[in-house]
Structures are given as structure tokens and as C-alpha cells.
């Protein structure tokens, strides 16, 4: 056995399609759980889990708990990364999926502020933190499951499959919320706090996650350990403390990987979470938003996310054809240009549905091209014995610098200085990513079985 994998339809006796399904179904469930919280943070939690008062203050408080998970994600990458590099990829992936499922299901059972006071937002924060821990361990494990079992020369394509979990999870989460709003006759512009949706309907997506987790566990328990990890163990490369080792031997790769991901994270959560709150916010002079109906705007987002999903296979193919660096350089330059569209497309205060849809489609198209190669790019930066920890830390520290603060900073900038400054914020984030990509070495032809000293910075 040599190279990254056995060149057949079987990897250690397991069909590749099962490995692909295991990597994709887990990330779909994890992102579904993550996104139902993001949607509820805008439409439900400000009304039910925080004291009544100024609506903007309640929204910002809700978005702060939303961002709490991103603080937890690097912690999760360290905890799960330790076991992923010490024990193996399979067992760690099962653990992360279980934690996410339990935390999400428990959110659906929480009492509200009116029932238990300050205990309600405190419990919400704890469970949101738990979601972050789980996702911090999930992504890198799923990425390694895909990349460490890929055919030679097809790693970018294989790594694309777990990335599909992000748009699939978004579509499932927001599609279910949309269906419930229609079914229960919920009015998002003037919510009835005693209505069916606000009393029990919003809980259904959270409780439904238990069914999805059961399916995911069934699939993941039927796969084997990756051959790349098994061979590293046989060579005696396993280290006692992956965290200490990765900071000692791969700290440059940690910094590069973090900033490579920065633009991707910043853009996605501006185009989804912030755009939802801005698009459905009151028009001037009562507010600073665009005044779209929540249902109407969510439909626009769901259409745009289809472009995100559609670009992922193309990005995986291109990453193998032209290389990761060349693709990401072009796409990141496109993200910088996209930042210049915020003021002309959203700044007039009377943005049409067509303009808003075009704005979202451009953003989601770029998102597909930049997100697709990442589950190949980050693992390729690190040797096998610290790959789970290293790729996870880079991915999730970027989530703090990008995603965690993006909705909050963008809301503040749009309110204080106008929507054009949100575009400038994205431009700066993309500029930092462009520098990191220029420094990053090309990993297309790197063997994941290479020795630790082979993973040097370009």
C-alpha cells in the first residue's frame, strides 16, 4: 500500500461512496444545527430570551450569544483535535456529532425569560457554547476523512463533499423555519408572542435534530479509520501532545491557515446573518434597514444558497486542475471587488427585490469558490500527527476573527456610518486573506503521508 489511498473503489474494505456520505452527512447535520440557531437569533431569541426594551439592544444581545459559539470553536478544535490525532478520526467524529445533537435538542426544550428570568439566556449561552465546541471538532475531522482517503490527484474533489454540508444545512434549517412560518401563520413584522410559532413552533427544528443525528451516527459507525492515520501510527509518529507539537513545529502554518480562511468566514456571515437582520430591519427614519418582509428575504437567501452549493463541485474540480493558490487568489480578488458593491446596491434605502437577489447571488457564488477548496487547503498545511489539531485551530480561530464578530461589527458600521463601510470591512478582511494565500505554498501535489518536516511554508 503506497500513496494516499488504495486506487480503487474501496478504502480499507469500505466503499468510497460510504466515506463520502459519512463526511457529508455529518457536516450537513452540524451546520443545520448551527444555522437554526443563527436564524432563531434574529427572529425568536430577541423576543423570548432577553429582557424587553430597545429592539436593537435585544438583537445585539442575541447576536452576541450567536457569536459565543465561535469563541468555543477553537477550544473544540483543541479538545477534539487532541483525540483525533491521538485516538483516531472516526471515534472523534462520532463524539462531536453526539455533542452537537444533545446541545441542539436541549435548546428546543429551554424555558423562556418570562418563565425563569435570567436563567433562560444563561442556559442558552451554555448550550450555544456547546454547539461551538462540537463544530470545532467536526469540520477538521470530516475534512480529514475525505482528504486522507482521496484518490491521488483528486483530493480537491474529495474534499469538496464535506463542504456541501454548509449549504445543505442552511437550506434544511431555513427551509424548515420558512415552512413553519407559513404553516402556523406567523407574522414576522409584528410577532405574536402568544401565537403558535413563538410558543412552540420555533422549537421543532431544534428537536428534529435528534432524528438527523441518529442517521448520522448510523452512517459514521460503519466506516473505518483513515489509512493515512493508521500508517502514521505504524511509523511511530503519534505525539503525546498534538497541541504543543503543532505550536512548536507548525506555528507559521497556523497563522497562514487562519488568515487564508478569514475572508471566507467574514463574507458568509455578512451575506447571511447580517444581511438578514439588515434586509428585514425598518427603513429610515425609524431604522437603518431595507424593510423587506422576513419571509420574502429568507426566500431570496434560499435561492442564493443554491448558487453556493452549485459552485462547490466546480471549485473542487478547479482546485485539482489549476491548484489551490491560483484559484483562491482569483476568488479573493473577486471578494475584494464585491466589497465595493455594498454602497451602490444596498445604500440607497430603496433596494429592489431583484437587486437584493443579485447581491446575494454574487456573494454566494464567490462563497462556493472560496469555501470549496478549504477542506483540502488546510489539512495539506500540516503533517499527519498534528493535522486534526492544526487544521481545526486554523479553521476555528478564523471563525472568531471573521464570523463571530462579522454580524455585530457590520450591524454597528451600517448603523453608525452606512452600509458602504460594511463593504470596506469585507475588503480589508479579503486583503489579509490575499496576503496569506500569497505566502502559502501550493499543496496540490503534496502527499499526506509525507514526513512532518516536509510541511514547510512556501
GROMACS .gro file of C-alpha atoms in nm:
model
  458
    1UNK     CA    1   0.000   0.000   0.000
    2UNK     CA    2   0.151   0.338  -0.100
    3UNK     CA    3   0.045   0.691  -0.179
    4UNK     CA    4  -0.256   0.846  -0.010
    5UNK     CA    5  -0.506   0.568  -0.073
    6UNK     CA    6  -0.560   0.239  -0.250
    7UNK     CA    7  -0.654   0.331  -0.606
    8UNK     CA    8  -0.991   0.150  -0.620
    9UNK     CA    9  -1.349   0.197  -0.511
   10UNK     CA   10  -1.260   0.054  -0.169
   11UNK     CA   11  -1.058   0.209   0.113
   12UNK     CA   12  -0.962  -0.049   0.376
   13UNK     CA   13  -1.260  -0.254   0.256
   14UNK     CA   14  -1.506   0.036   0.284
   15UNK     CA   15  -1.677   0.169  -0.034
   16UNK     CA   16  -1.575   0.525  -0.117
   17UNK     CA   17  -1.937   0.630  -0.152
   18UNK     CA   18  -1.990   0.540   0.214
   19UNK     CA   19  -1.690   0.753   0.315
   20UNK     CA   20  -1.821   1.042   0.105
   21UNK     CA   21  -2.165   1.007   0.265
   22UNK     CA   22  -2.015   0.992   0.615
   23UNK     CA   23  -1.814   1.310   0.562
   24UNK     CA   24  -2.105   1.497   0.404
   25UNK     CA   25  -2.396   1.385   0.624
   26UNK     CA   26  -2.213   1.478   0.942
   27UNK     CA   27  -2.126   1.828   0.830
   28UNK     CA   28  -2.480   1.875   0.696
   29UNK     CA   29  -2.623   1.791   1.038
   30UNK     CA   30  -2.369   2.002   1.224
   31UNK     CA   31  -2.429   2.305   1.001
   32UNK     CA   32  -2.805   2.252   1.016
   33UNK     CA   33  -2.785   2.269   1.394
   34UNK     CA   34  -2.562   2.575   1.375
   35UNK     CA   35  -2.785   2.761   1.129
   36UNK     CA   36  -3.114   2.706   1.305
   37UNK     CA   37  -2.961   2.893   1.595
   38UNK     CA   38  -2.845   3.171   1.361
   39UNK     CA   39  -3.199   3.211   1.222
   40UNK     CA   40  -3.359   3.199   1.566
   41UNK     CA   41  -3.104   3.453   1.694
   42UNK     CA   42  -3.263   3.711   1.461
   43UNK     CA   43  -3.632   3.612   1.469
   44UNK     CA   44  -3.702   3.436   1.801
   45UNK     CA   45  -3.445   3.479   2.076
   46UNK     CA   46  -3.454   3.863   2.099
   47UNK     CA   47  -3.824   3.834   2.191
   48UNK     CA   48  -3.818   3.528   2.418
   49UNK     CA   49  -3.478   3.510   2.588
   50UNK     CA   50  -3.382   3.869   2.663
   51UNK     CA   51  -3.547   4.144   2.874
   52UNK     CA   52  -3.797   4.363   2.695
   53UNK     CA   53  -3.664   4.702   2.596
   54UNK     CA   54  -3.496   4.855   2.292
   55UNK     CA   55  -3.530   4.613   1.999
   56UNK     CA   56  -3.180   4.689   1.865
   57UNK     CA   57  -3.025   4.617   2.205
   58UNK     CA   58  -3.210   4.284   2.225
   59UNK     CA   59  -3.094   4.193   1.872
   60UNK     CA   60  -2.733   4.278   1.954
   61UNK     CA   61  -2.754   4.071   2.275
   62UNK     CA   62  -2.893   3.779   2.076
   63UNK     CA   63  -2.617   3.815   1.815
   64UNK     CA   64  -2.364   3.817   2.099
   65UNK     CA   65  -2.480   3.470   2.209
   66UNK     CA   66  -2.466   3.371   1.842
   67UNK     CA   67  -2.100   3.476   1.839
   68UNK     CA   68  -2.027   3.286   2.161
   69UNK     CA   69  -2.011   2.959   1.967
   70UNK     CA   70  -1.726   3.094   1.758
   71UNK     CA   71  -1.526   3.158   2.075
   72UNK     CA   72  -1.589   2.794   2.171
   73UNK     CA   73  -1.488   2.654   1.834
   74UNK     CA   74  -1.109   2.686   1.878
   75UNK     CA   75  -1.148   2.520   2.219
   76UNK     CA   76  -1.337   2.240   2.046
   77UNK     CA   77  -1.065   2.209   1.783
   78UNK     CA   78  -0.806   2.166   2.060
   79UNK     CA   79  -1.011   1.913   2.261
   80UNK     CA   80  -1.134   1.707   1.966
   81UNK     CA   81  -0.807   1.761   1.779
   82UNK     CA   82  -0.616   1.601   2.067
   83UNK     CA   83  -0.825   1.286   2.045
   84UNK     CA   84  -0.839   1.297   1.666
   85UNK     CA   85  -0.458   1.296   1.644
   86UNK     CA   86  -0.413   1.056   1.937
   87UNK     CA   87  -0.704   0.811   1.910
   88UNK     CA   88  -0.821   0.849   1.551
   89UNK     CA   89  -1.055   1.033   1.318
   90UNK     CA   90  -1.357   0.800   1.340
   91UNK     CA   91  -1.416   0.797   1.718
   92UNK     CA   92  -1.367   1.173   1.741
   93UNK     CA   93  -1.618   1.242   1.466
   94UNK     CA   94  -1.879   1.034   1.648
   95UNK     CA   95  -1.817   1.232   1.968
   96UNK     CA   96  -1.852   1.573   1.801
   97UNK     CA   97  -2.178   1.471   1.634
   98UNK     CA   98  -2.323   1.349   1.965
   99UNK     CA   99  -2.233   1.672   2.146
  100UNK     CA  100  -2.388   1.891   1.878
  101UNK     CA  101  -2.706   1.683   1.872
  102UNK     CA  102  -2.753   1.691   2.250
  103UNK     CA  103  -2.692   2.067   2.274
  104UNK     CA  104  -2.927   2.150   1.987
  105UNK     CA  105  -3.205   1.922   2.113
  106UNK     CA  106  -3.175   2.081   2.460
  107UNK     CA  107  -3.219   2.432   2.314
  108UNK     CA  108  -3.558   2.317   2.189
  109UNK     CA  109  -3.658   2.237   2.549
  110UNK     CA  110  -3.540   2.561   2.716
  111UNK     CA  111  -3.775   2.779   2.924
  112UNK     CA  112  -3.802   3.146   2.820
  113UNK     CA  113  -3.706   3.466   3.002
  114UNK     CA  114  -4.070   3.520   3.102
  115UNK     CA  115  -4.069   3.181   3.273
  116UNK     CA  116  -3.734   3.168   3.457
  117UNK     CA  117  -3.578   3.512   3.413
  118UNK     CA  118  -3.203   3.548   3.364
  119UNK     CA  119  -3.157   3.170   3.385
  120UNK     CA  120  -3.301   3.142   3.031
  121UNK     CA  121  -3.033   3.343   2.844
  122UNK     CA  122  -2.765   3.184   3.069
  123UNK     CA  123  -2.870   2.832   2.968
  124UNK     CA  124  -2.898   2.944   2.606
  125UNK     CA  125  -2.539   3.072   2.622
  126UNK     CA  126  -2.411   2.744   2.771
  127UNK     CA  127  -2.578   2.535   2.501
  128UNK     CA  128  -2.460   2.770   2.227
  129UNK     CA  129  -2.107   2.733   2.363
  130UNK     CA  130  -2.153   2.354   2.346
  131UNK     CA  131  -2.259   2.383   1.982
  132UNK     CA  132  -1.937   2.570   1.914
  133UNK     CA  133  -1.728   2.303   2.085
  134UNK     CA  134  -1.889   2.036   1.868
  135UNK     CA  135  -1.847   2.218   1.538
  136UNK     CA  136  -1.489   2.300   1.635
  137UNK     CA  137  -1.415   1.928   1.627
  138UNK     CA  138  -1.646   1.832   1.342
  139UNK     CA  139  -1.514   2.021   1.043
  140UNK     CA  140  -1.150   1.918   1.058
  141UNK     CA  141  -1.244   1.554   1.122
  142UNK     CA  142  -1.478   1.546   0.824
  143UNK     CA  143  -1.217   1.719   0.607
  144UNK     CA  144  -0.954   1.463   0.706
  145UNK     CA  145  -1.192   1.175   0.648
  146UNK     CA  146  -1.235   1.298   0.291
  147UNK     CA  147  -0.877   1.403   0.211
  148UNK     CA  148  -0.696   1.112   0.376
  149UNK     CA  149  -0.898   0.863   0.171
  150UNK     CA  150  -0.889   1.050  -0.161
  151UNK     CA  151  -0.758   0.910  -0.489
  152UNK     CA  152  -0.421   1.055  -0.597
  153UNK     CA  153  -0.474   1.381  -0.784
  154UNK     CA  154  -0.840   1.400  -0.678
  155UNK     CA  155  -0.804   1.539  -0.326
  156UNK     CA  156  -0.965   1.873  -0.409
  157UNK     CA  157  -1.268   1.691  -0.549
  158UNK     CA  158  -1.290   1.458  -0.249
  159UNK     CA  159  -1.252   1.747  -0.006
  160UNK     CA  160  -1.545   1.927  -0.168
  161UNK     CA  161  -1.801   1.678  -0.035
  162UNK     CA  162  -1.793   1.771   0.334
  163UNK     CA  163  -1.810   2.136   0.228
  164UNK     CA  164  -2.152   2.067   0.076
  165UNK     CA  165  -2.276   2.025   0.432
  166UNK     CA  166  -2.272   2.404   0.475
  167UNK     CA  167  -2.525   2.494   0.201
  168UNK     CA  168  -2.727   2.176   0.258
  169UNK     CA  169  -2.753   2.252   0.629
  170UNK     CA  170  -2.850   2.611   0.552
  171UNK     CA  171  -3.123   2.500   0.313
  172UNK     CA  172  -3.262   2.245   0.559
  173UNK     CA  173  -3.257   2.482   0.856
  174UNK     CA  174  -3.406   2.786   0.689
  175UNK     CA  175  -3.642   2.584   0.470
  176UNK     CA  176  -3.790   2.424   0.781
  177UNK     CA  177  -3.825   2.761   0.955
  178UNK     CA  178  -3.993   2.902   0.646
  179UNK     CA  179  -4.236   2.608   0.626
  180UNK     CA  180  -4.327   2.652   0.993
  181UNK     CA  181  -4.388   3.024   0.949
  182UNK     CA  182  -4.628   2.956   0.663
  183UNK     CA  183  -4.798   2.665   0.839
  184UNK     CA  184  -4.851   2.847   1.169
  185UNK     CA  185  -4.939   3.184   1.017
  186UNK     CA  186  -4.659   3.368   1.195
  187UNK     CA  187  -4.621   3.742   1.126
  188UNK     CA  188  -4.252   3.825   1.144
  189UNK     CA  189  -4.301   4.201   1.115
  190UNK     CA  190  -4.535   4.207   1.417
  191UNK     CA  191  -4.473   3.879   1.602
  192UNK     CA  192  -4.747   3.746   1.827
  193UNK     CA  193  -4.559   3.626   2.134
  194UNK     CA  194  -4.861   3.417   2.234
  195UNK     CA  195  -4.902   3.264   1.887
  196UNK     CA  196  -4.825   2.904   1.795
  197UNK     CA  197  -4.489   2.976   1.632
  198UNK     CA  198  -4.346   3.177   1.922
  199UNK     CA  199  -4.478   2.944   2.193
  200UNK     CA  200  -4.385   2.606   2.045
  201UNK     CA  201  -4.335   2.611   1.668
  202UNK     CA  202  -3.980   2.751   1.677
  203UNK     CA  203  -3.875   2.454   1.891
  204UNK     CA  204  -3.948   2.194   1.619
  205UNK     CA  205  -3.628   2.249   1.413
  206UNK     CA  206  -3.416   2.209   1.727
  207UNK     CA  207  -3.595   1.893   1.839
  208UNK     CA  208  -3.585   1.747   1.488
  209UNK     CA  209  -3.205   1.744   1.505
  210UNK     CA  210  -3.226   1.429   1.720
  211UNK     CA  211  -3.357   1.234   1.421
  212UNK     CA  212  -3.082   1.367   1.196
  213UNK     CA  213  -2.810   1.286   1.450
  214UNK     CA  214  -2.935   0.927   1.475
  215UNK     CA  215  -2.899   0.894   1.096
  216UNK     CA  216  -2.554   1.050   1.105
  217UNK     CA  217  -2.434   0.817   1.380
  218UNK     CA  218  -2.556   0.514   1.187
  219UNK     CA  219  -2.351   0.619   0.883
  220UNK     CA  220  -2.036   0.712   1.074
  221UNK     CA  221  -2.024   0.398   1.284
  222UNK     CA  222  -1.998   0.194   0.961
  223UNK     CA  223  -1.671   0.347   0.839
  224UNK     CA  224  -1.310   0.254   0.924
  225UNK     CA  225  -1.013   0.463   1.036
  226UNK     CA  226  -0.834   0.652   0.756
  227UNK     CA  227  -0.533   0.463   0.615
  228UNK     CA  228  -0.312   0.775   0.632
  229UNK     CA  229  -0.361   0.797   1.010
  230UNK     CA  230  -0.313   0.422   1.051
  231UNK     CA  231   0.020   0.432   0.866
  232UNK     CA  232   0.138   0.731   1.071
  233UNK     CA  233   0.068   0.534   1.390
  234UNK     CA  234   0.256   0.233   1.249
  235UNK     CA  235   0.556   0.458   1.179
  236UNK     CA  236   0.552   0.574   1.541
  237UNK     CA  237   0.471   0.938   1.455
  238UNK     CA  238   0.191   0.982   1.709
  239UNK     CA  239   0.279   1.256   1.962
  240UNK     CA  240   0.182   1.284   2.327
  241UNK     CA  241   0.053   1.642   2.300
  242UNK     CA  242  -0.061   1.742   1.949
  243UNK     CA  243  -0.136   2.096   2.070
  244UNK     CA  244   0.216   2.156   2.198
  245UNK     CA  245   0.366   1.993   1.891
  246UNK     CA  246   0.167   2.197   1.641
  247UNK     CA  247   0.264   2.525   1.809
  248UNK     CA  248   0.627   2.413   1.827
  249UNK     CA  249   0.669   2.285   1.472
  250UNK     CA  250   0.385   2.436   1.265
  251UNK     CA  251   0.308   2.779   1.411
  252UNK     CA  252   0.365   2.951   1.077
  253UNK     CA  253   0.112   2.722   0.911
  254UNK     CA  254  -0.137   2.800   1.188
  255UNK     CA  255  -0.113   3.173   1.115
  256UNK     CA  256  -0.129   3.126   0.738
  257UNK     CA  257  -0.425   2.888   0.758
  258UNK     CA  258  -0.616   3.122   0.989
  259UNK     CA  259  -0.585   3.420   0.758
  260UNK     CA  260  -0.649   3.216   0.444
  261UNK     CA  261  -0.993   3.141   0.591
  262UNK     CA  262  -1.064   3.495   0.716
  263UNK     CA  263  -1.233   3.635   0.404
  264UNK     CA  264  -1.444   3.321   0.360
  265UNK     CA  265  -1.588   3.343   0.709
  266UNK     CA  266  -1.637   3.718   0.707
  267UNK     CA  267  -1.820   3.717   0.378
  268UNK     CA  268  -2.051   3.427   0.458
  269UNK     CA  269  -2.180   3.565   0.785
  270UNK     CA  270  -2.219   3.913   0.641
  271UNK     CA  271  -2.419   3.778   0.346
  272UNK     CA  272  -2.634   3.552   0.566
  273UNK     CA  273  -2.676   3.662   0.931
  274UNK     CA  274  -2.606   4.035   0.895
  275UNK     CA  275  -2.787   4.064   0.561
  276UNK     CA  276  -3.096   3.901   0.713
  277UNK     CA  277  -3.112   4.149   1.002
  278UNK     CA  278  -3.028   4.447   0.776
  279UNK     CA  279  -3.263   4.343   0.496
  280UNK     CA  280  -3.558   4.292   0.731
  281UNK     CA  281  -3.481   4.595   0.950
  282UNK     CA  282  -3.704   4.902   0.943
  283UNK     CA  283  -3.641   5.162   0.675
  284UNK     CA  284  -3.526   5.514   0.766
  285UNK     CA  285  -3.618   5.723   0.955
  286UNK     CA  286  -3.742   5.458   1.201
  287UNK     CA  287  -3.440   5.235   1.137
  288UNK     CA  288  -3.142   5.174   0.910
  289UNK     CA  289  -3.259   4.860   0.727
  290UNK     CA  290  -3.426   4.789   0.393
  291UNK     CA  291  -3.773   4.695   0.516
  292UNK     CA  292  -3.808   4.357   0.342
  293UNK     CA  293  -4.050   4.108   0.490
  294UNK     CA  294  -3.872   3.827   0.674
  295UNK     CA  295  -4.033   3.552   0.464
  296UNK     CA  296  -3.956   3.735   0.141
  297UNK     CA  297  -3.593   3.787   0.237
  298UNK     CA  298  -3.547   3.428   0.352
  299UNK     CA  299  -3.676   3.309   0.015
  300UNK     CA  300  -3.415   3.525  -0.157
  301UNK     CA  301  -3.143   3.375   0.063
  302UNK     CA  302  -3.256   3.022  -0.010
  303UNK     CA  303  -3.236   3.089  -0.384
  304UNK     CA  304  -2.888   3.240  -0.347
  305UNK     CA  305  -2.760   2.945  -0.140
  306UNK     CA  306  -2.834   2.719  -0.437
  307UNK     CA  307  -2.556   2.903  -0.619
  308UNK     CA  308  -2.327   2.839  -0.322
  309UNK     CA  309  -2.398   2.466  -0.345
  310UNK     CA  310  -2.370   2.467  -0.724
  311UNK     CA  311  -2.024   2.625  -0.727
  312UNK     CA  312  -1.871   2.379  -0.479
  313UNK     CA  313  -1.824   2.089  -0.727
  314UNK     CA  314  -1.674   2.329  -0.980
  315UNK     CA  315  -1.436   2.468  -0.717
  316UNK     CA  316  -1.323   2.117  -0.622
  317UNK     CA  317  -1.255   2.032  -0.986
  318UNK     CA  318  -1.067   2.359  -1.043
  319UNK     CA  319  -0.860   2.312  -0.727
  320UNK     CA  320  -0.726   1.986  -0.873
  321UNK     CA  321  -0.680   2.130  -1.222
  322UNK     CA  322  -0.518   2.472  -1.160
  323UNK     CA  323  -0.408   2.440  -0.799
  324UNK     CA  324  -0.538   2.578  -0.471
  325UNK     CA  325  -0.335   2.902  -0.464
  326UNK     CA  326  -0.421   3.017  -0.815
  327UNK     CA  327  -0.792   2.955  -0.763
  328UNK     CA  328  -0.802   3.125  -0.424
  329UNK     CA  329  -0.605   3.428  -0.545
  330UNK     CA  330  -0.858   3.496  -0.820
  331UNK     CA  331  -1.160   3.437  -0.596
  332UNK     CA  332  -1.025   3.651  -0.311
  333UNK     CA  333  -0.964   3.936  -0.552
  334UNK     CA  334  -1.329   3.892  -0.652
  335UNK     CA  335  -1.435   3.918  -0.287
  336UNK     CA  336  -1.244   4.245  -0.255
  337UNK     CA  337  -1.429   4.380  -0.560
  338UNK     CA  338  -1.758   4.255  -0.412
  339UNK     CA  339  -1.698   4.477  -0.109
  340UNK     CA  340  -1.727   4.775  -0.342
  341UNK     CA  341  -2.084   4.675  -0.439
  342UNK     CA  342  -2.235   4.724  -0.093
  343UNK     CA  343  -2.291   5.100  -0.121
  344UNK     CA  344  -2.431   5.111  -0.478
  345UNK     CA  345  -2.652   4.802  -0.435
  346UNK     CA  346  -2.771   4.842  -0.075
  347UNK     CA  347  -2.703   5.201   0.021
  348UNK     CA  348  -2.994   5.380  -0.144
  349UNK     CA  349  -3.253   5.269   0.112
  350UNK     CA  350  -3.495   5.154  -0.160
  351UNK     CA  351  -3.318   4.841  -0.287
  352UNK     CA  352  -3.546   4.630  -0.506
  353UNK     CA  353  -3.600   4.257  -0.471
  354UNK     CA  354  -3.411   4.199  -0.795
  355UNK     CA  355  -3.111   4.400  -0.681
  356UNK     CA  356  -3.109   4.227  -0.343
  357UNK     CA  357  -3.126   3.884  -0.506
  358UNK     CA  358  -2.840   3.974  -0.743
  359UNK     CA  359  -2.633   4.095  -0.447
  360UNK     CA  360  -2.691   3.771  -0.257
  361UNK     CA  361  -2.623   3.551  -0.561
  362UNK     CA  362  -2.289   3.721  -0.630
  363UNK     CA  363  -2.187   3.673  -0.268
  364UNK     CA  364  -2.293   3.309  -0.254
  365UNK     CA  365  -2.126   3.230  -0.587
  366UNK     CA  366  -1.798   3.369  -0.455
  367UNK     CA  367  -1.857   3.177  -0.133
  368UNK     CA  368  -1.882   2.848  -0.322
  369UNK     CA  369  -1.549   2.908  -0.497
  370UNK     CA  370  -1.359   3.013  -0.184
  371UNK     CA  371  -1.511   2.758   0.057
  372UNK     CA  372  -1.486   2.454  -0.169
  373UNK     CA  373  -1.105   2.404  -0.162
  374UNK     CA  374  -1.062   2.482   0.210
  375UNK     CA  375  -1.101   2.126   0.338
  376UNK     CA  376  -0.805   2.034   0.115
  377UNK     CA  377  -0.602   2.353   0.169
  378UNK     CA  378  -0.587   2.349   0.550
  379UNK     CA  379  -0.512   1.976   0.602
  380UNK     CA  380  -0.236   1.997   0.339
  381UNK     CA  381  -0.053   2.252   0.554
  382UNK     CA  382   0.009   2.006   0.841
  383UNK     CA  383   0.175   1.666   0.896
  384UNK     CA  384  -0.044   1.369   0.987
  385UNK     CA  385   0.041   1.360   1.358
  386UNK     CA  386  -0.097   1.712   1.418
  387UNK     CA  387  -0.323   1.751   1.114
  388UNK     CA  388  -0.654   1.726   1.302
  389UNK     CA  389  -0.541   1.981   1.562
  390UNK     CA  390  -0.365   2.218   1.322
  391UNK     CA  391  -0.633   2.237   1.056
  392UNK     CA  392  -0.903   2.265   1.324
  393UNK     CA  393  -0.731   2.551   1.508
  394UNK     CA  394  -0.671   2.747   1.187
  395UNK     CA  395  -1.028   2.698   1.070
  396UNK     CA  396  -1.184   2.792   1.402
  397UNK     CA  397  -0.959   3.080   1.506
  398UNK     CA  398  -1.058   3.229   1.170
  399UNK     CA  399  -1.417   3.187   1.285
  400UNK     CA  400  -1.350   3.424   1.576
  401UNK     CA  401  -1.168   3.684   1.366
  402UNK     CA  402  -1.427   3.657   1.086
  403UNK     CA  403  -1.762   3.500   1.159
  404UNK     CA  404  -1.802   3.567   1.533
  405UNK     CA  405  -1.769   3.942   1.506
  406UNK     CA  406  -1.889   3.995   1.148
  407UNK     CA  407  -2.265   4.033   1.214
  408UNK     CA  408  -2.202   4.251   1.520
  409UNK     CA  409  -1.940   4.475   1.355
  410UNK     CA  410  -2.142   4.501   1.032
  411UNK     CA  411  -2.458   4.598   1.225
  412UNK     CA  412  -2.267   4.867   1.411
  413UNK     CA  413  -2.096   5.002   1.097
  414UNK     CA  414  -2.420   5.014   0.897
  415UNK     CA  415  -2.598   5.193   1.182
  416UNK     CA  416  -2.324   5.446   1.252
  417UNK     CA  417  -2.163   5.511   0.914
  418UNK     CA  418  -2.369   5.348   0.641
  419UNK     CA  419  -2.369   5.022   0.450
  420UNK     CA  420  -2.067   5.116   0.239
  421UNK     CA  421  -1.848   5.070   0.545
  422UNK     CA  422  -1.963   4.709   0.572
  423UNK     CA  423  -1.823   4.656   0.222
  424UNK     CA  424  -1.498   4.820   0.328
  425UNK     CA  425  -1.483   4.586   0.627
  426UNK     CA  426  -1.512   4.287   0.391
  427UNK     CA  427  -1.248   4.439   0.161
  428UNK     CA  428  -0.997   4.462   0.447
  429UNK     CA  429  -1.064   4.103   0.556
  430UNK     CA  430  -1.016   3.981   0.198
  431UNK     CA  431  -0.693   4.179   0.166
  432UNK     CA  432  -0.549   3.998   0.468
  433UNK     CA  433  -0.652   3.664   0.317
  434UNK     CA  434  -0.488   3.757  -0.013
  435UNK     CA  435  -0.157   3.814   0.164
  436UNK     CA  436  -0.183   3.478   0.342
  437UNK     CA  437  -0.258   3.297   0.015
  438UNK     CA  438   0.046   3.456  -0.149
  439UNK     CA  439   0.265   3.326   0.136
  440UNK     CA  440   0.101   2.980   0.142
  441UNK     CA  441   0.270   2.702  -0.052
  442UNK     CA  442   0.076   2.504  -0.313
  443UNK     CA  443  -0.045   2.173  -0.169
  444UNK     CA  444  -0.198   2.009  -0.476
  445UNK     CA  445   0.087   1.762  -0.523
  446UNK     CA  446   0.175   1.717  -0.154
  447UNK     CA  447   0.143   1.364  -0.020
  448UNK     CA  448  -0.050   1.346   0.306
  449UNK     CA  449   0.181   1.059   0.401
  450UNK     CA  450   0.480   1.294   0.397
  451UNK     CA  451   0.705   1.329   0.700
  452UNK     CA  452   0.645   1.620   0.942
  453UNK     CA  453   0.947   1.820   0.820
  454UNK     CA  454   0.808   1.816   0.464
  455UNK     CA  455   0.524   2.051   0.563
  456UNK     CA  456   0.718   2.374   0.545
  457UNK     CA  457   0.598   2.719   0.450
  458UNK     CA  458   0.648   2.821   0.089
   0.00000   0.00000   0.00000
